[in-house]
Short mmCIF file of C-alpha atoms in Angstrom, two decimals:
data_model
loop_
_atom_site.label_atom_id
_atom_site.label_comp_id
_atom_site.label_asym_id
_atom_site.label_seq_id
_atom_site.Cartn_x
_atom_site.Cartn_y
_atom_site.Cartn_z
CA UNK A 20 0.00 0.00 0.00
CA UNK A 21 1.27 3.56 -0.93
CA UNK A 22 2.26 5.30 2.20
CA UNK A 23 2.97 9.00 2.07
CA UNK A 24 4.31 10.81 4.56
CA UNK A 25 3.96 14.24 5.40
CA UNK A 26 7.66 15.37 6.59
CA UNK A 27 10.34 18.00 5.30
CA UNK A 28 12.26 16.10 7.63
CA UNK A 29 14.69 13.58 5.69
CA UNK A 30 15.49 11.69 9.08
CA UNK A 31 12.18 11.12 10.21
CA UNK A 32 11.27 9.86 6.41
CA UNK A 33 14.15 7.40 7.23
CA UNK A 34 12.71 6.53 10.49
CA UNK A 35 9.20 5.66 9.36
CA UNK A 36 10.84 3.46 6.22
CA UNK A 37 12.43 1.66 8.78
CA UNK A 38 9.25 0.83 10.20
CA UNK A 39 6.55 0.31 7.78
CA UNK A 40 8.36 -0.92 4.57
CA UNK A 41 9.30 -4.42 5.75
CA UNK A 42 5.33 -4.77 6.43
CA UNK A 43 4.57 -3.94 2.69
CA UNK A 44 4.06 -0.16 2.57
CA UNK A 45 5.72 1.87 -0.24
CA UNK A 46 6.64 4.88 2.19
CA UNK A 47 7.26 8.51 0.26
CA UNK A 48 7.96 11.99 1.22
CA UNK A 49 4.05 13.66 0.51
CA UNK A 50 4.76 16.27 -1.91
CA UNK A 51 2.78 18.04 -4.47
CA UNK A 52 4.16 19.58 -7.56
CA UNK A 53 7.63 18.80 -6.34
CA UNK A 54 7.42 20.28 -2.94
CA UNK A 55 6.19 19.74 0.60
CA UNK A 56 2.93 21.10 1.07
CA UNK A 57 2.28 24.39 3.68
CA UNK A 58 0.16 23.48 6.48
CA UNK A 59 -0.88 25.59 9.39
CA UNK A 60 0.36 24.34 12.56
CA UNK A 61 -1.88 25.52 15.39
CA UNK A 62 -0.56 27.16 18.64
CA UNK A 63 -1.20 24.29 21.38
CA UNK A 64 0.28 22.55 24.03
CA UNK A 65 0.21 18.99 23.28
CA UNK A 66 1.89 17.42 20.14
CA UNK A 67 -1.43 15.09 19.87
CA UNK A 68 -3.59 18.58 18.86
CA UNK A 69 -0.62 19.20 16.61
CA UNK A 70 -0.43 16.29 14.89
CA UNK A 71 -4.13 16.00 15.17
CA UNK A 72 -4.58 19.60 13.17
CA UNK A 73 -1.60 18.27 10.46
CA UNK A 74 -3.36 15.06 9.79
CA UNK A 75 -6.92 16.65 8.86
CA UNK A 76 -5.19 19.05 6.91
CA UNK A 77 -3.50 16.36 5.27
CA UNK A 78 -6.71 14.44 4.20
CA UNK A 79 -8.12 17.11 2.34
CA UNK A 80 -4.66 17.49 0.35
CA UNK A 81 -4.58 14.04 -0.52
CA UNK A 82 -7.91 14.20 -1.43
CA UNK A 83 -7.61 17.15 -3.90
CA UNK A 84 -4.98 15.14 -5.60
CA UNK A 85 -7.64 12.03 -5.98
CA UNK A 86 -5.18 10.05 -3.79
CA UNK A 87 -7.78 10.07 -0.93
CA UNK A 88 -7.11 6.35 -0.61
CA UNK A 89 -4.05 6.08 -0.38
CA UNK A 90 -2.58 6.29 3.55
CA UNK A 91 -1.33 9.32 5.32
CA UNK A 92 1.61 9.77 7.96
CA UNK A 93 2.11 12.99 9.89
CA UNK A 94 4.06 13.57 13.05
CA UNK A 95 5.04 15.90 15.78
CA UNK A 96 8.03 15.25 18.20
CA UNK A 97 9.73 17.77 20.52
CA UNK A 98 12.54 17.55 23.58
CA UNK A 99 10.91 18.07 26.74
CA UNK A 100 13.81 19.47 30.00
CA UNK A 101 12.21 18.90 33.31
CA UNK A 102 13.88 22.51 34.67
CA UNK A 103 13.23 24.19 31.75
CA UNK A 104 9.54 23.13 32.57
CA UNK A 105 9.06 21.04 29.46
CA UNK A 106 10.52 23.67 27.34
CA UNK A 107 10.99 23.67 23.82
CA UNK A 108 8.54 20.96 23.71
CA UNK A 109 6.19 21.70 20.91
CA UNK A 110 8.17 24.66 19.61
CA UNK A 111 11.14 22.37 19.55
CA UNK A 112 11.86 22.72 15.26
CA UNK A 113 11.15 26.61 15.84
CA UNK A 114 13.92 26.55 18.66
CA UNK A 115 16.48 24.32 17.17
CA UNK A 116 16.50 26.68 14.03
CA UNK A 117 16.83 29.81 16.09
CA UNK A 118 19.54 28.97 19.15
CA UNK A 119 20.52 25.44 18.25
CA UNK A 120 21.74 22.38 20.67
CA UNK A 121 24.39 25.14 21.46
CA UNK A 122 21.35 27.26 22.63
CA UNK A 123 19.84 24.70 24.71
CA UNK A 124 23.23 23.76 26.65
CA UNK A 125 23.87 27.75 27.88
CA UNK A 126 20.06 27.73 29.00
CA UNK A 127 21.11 24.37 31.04
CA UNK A 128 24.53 26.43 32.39
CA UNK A 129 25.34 24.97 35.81
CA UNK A 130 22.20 23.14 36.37
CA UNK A 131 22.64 19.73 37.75
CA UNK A 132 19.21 18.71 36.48
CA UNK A 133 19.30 17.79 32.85
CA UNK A 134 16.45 15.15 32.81
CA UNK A 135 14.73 15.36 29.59
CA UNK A 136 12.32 13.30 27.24
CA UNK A 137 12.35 12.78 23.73
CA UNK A 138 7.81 12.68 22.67
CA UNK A 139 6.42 11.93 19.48
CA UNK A 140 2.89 11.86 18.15
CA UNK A 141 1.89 10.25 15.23
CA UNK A 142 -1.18 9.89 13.36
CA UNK A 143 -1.80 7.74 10.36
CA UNK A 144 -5.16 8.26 7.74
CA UNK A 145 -5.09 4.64 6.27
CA UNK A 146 -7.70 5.76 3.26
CA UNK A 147 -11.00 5.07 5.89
CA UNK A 148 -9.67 6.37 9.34
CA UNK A 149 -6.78 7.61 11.64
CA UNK A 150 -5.04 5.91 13.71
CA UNK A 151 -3.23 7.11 16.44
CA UNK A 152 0.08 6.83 18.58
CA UNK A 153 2.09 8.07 21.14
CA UNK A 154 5.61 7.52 22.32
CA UNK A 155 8.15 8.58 24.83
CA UNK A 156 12.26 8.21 25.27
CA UNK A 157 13.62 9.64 28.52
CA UNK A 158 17.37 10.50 28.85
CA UNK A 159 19.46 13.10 29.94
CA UNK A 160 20.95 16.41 28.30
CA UNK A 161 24.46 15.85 27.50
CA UNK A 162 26.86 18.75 28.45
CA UNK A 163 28.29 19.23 24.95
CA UNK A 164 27.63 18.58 21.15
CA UNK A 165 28.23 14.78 20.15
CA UNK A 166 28.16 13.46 16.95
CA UNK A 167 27.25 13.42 13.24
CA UNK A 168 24.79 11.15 13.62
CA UNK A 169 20.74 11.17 13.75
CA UNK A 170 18.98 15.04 13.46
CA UNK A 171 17.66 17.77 15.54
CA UNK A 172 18.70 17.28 19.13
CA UNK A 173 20.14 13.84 18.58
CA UNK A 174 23.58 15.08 19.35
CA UNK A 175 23.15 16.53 22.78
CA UNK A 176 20.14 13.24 24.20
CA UNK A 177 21.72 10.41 25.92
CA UNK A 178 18.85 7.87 26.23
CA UNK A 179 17.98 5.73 29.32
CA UNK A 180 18.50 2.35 29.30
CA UNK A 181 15.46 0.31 28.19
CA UNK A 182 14.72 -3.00 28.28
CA UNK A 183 18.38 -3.88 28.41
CA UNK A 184 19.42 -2.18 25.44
CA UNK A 185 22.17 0.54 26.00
CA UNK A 186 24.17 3.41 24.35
CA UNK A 187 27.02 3.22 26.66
CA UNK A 188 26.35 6.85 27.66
CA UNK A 189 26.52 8.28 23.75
CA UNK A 190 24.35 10.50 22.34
CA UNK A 191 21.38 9.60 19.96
CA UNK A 192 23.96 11.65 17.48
CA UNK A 193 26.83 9.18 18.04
CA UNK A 194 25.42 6.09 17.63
CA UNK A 195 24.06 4.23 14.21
CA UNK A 196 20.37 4.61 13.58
CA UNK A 197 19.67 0.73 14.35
CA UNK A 198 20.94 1.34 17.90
CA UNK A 199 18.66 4.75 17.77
CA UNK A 200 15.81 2.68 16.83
CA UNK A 201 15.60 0.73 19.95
CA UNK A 202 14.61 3.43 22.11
CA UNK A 203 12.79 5.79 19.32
CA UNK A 204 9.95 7.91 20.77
CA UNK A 205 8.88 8.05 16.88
CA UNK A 206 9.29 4.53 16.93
CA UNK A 207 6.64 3.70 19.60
CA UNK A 208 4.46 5.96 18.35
CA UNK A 209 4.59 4.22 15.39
CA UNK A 210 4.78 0.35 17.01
CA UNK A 211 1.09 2.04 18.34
CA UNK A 212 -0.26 2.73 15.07
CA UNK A 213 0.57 -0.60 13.95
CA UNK A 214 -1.38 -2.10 16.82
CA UNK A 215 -3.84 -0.24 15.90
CA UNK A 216 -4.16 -0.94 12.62
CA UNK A 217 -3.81 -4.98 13.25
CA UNK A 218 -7.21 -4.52 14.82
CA UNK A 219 -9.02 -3.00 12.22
CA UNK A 220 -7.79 -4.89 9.35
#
């Protein structure tokens, strides 16, 4: 089944190929006439209205292209720091292009507290209805830039252990994208999607 997915982001296109084209989906960047469509992302909270607003938006593109029936990915993720009181959270992509993970470690200056969680929020029009997931990777704020790996805040996130898998105390931006994978809030988002899509069909 034709799978497009609504991203400028080239990682996150990688992430969700990953995860749906071993299961027979032919995943694609959405674009029409060559580029990424403009949607309006609405000033909220919670990455669930977010992706929420981007999805419905999304449905009536599709469906203005006669592709209506074909399925629909859209996703929000941000970084959420405890002391910064869950800041940049949904305004993470508008944050990270003004002050960078350079930005983010002088807010953190001298604070001992540097729990953080990576959240994503996925929703996923499969031609009839949306499905929807969630997903969560905890970690720490590393004290300086790491690696050329991953995107966005990868290279300043050291992920928790869970269940038994490990960086070894390296960022997200260090470490190969299979390792990455293992602990991927977009990745549980999506694992919930594909429960939820096991039930219906």
């Amino acid at each position: 089944m034709q799978l497009w997915f609504m991203t400028g982001n080239k990682g996150k296109l990688l992430e969700a190929k990953h995860v749906f084209s071993p299961l027979g989906f032919e995943v694609e960047q959405f674009k029409i006439n060559g580029e990424v469509p403009e949607i309006i992302e609405p000033q909220c909270d919670s990455l669930e209205e977010v992706a929420n607003a981007k999805i419905k938006q999304g449905i009536k593109l599709l469906q203005s292209i006669g592709k209506g029936k074909d399925a629909l990915l859209v996703e929000d993720s941000g970084l959420f720091i405890d002391v910064l009181g869950g800041f940049p959270g949904v305004y993470s992509a508008f944050i990270l292009e003004k002050i960078g993970c350079a930005g983010i470690l002088k807010l953190l200056e001298n604070n001992e507290n540097r729990s953080a969680s990576f959240r994503a929020s996925s929703c996923l029009w499969d031609g009839q209805r949306i499905h929807m997931g969630n997903g969560i990777c905890n970690g720490v704020i590393f004290d300086t830039v790491c690696g050329e790996n991953g995107f966005g805040y990868d290279p300043i996130f050291i992920p928790s252990d869970f269940l038994g898998n490990s960086t070894g105390e390296k960022t997200f931006g260090e470490v190969d994208i299979s390792i990455k994978e293992k602990f991927s809030h977009r990745k549980k988002a999506l694992d919930e999607i594909l429960a939820s899509l096991k039930n219906t069909h």
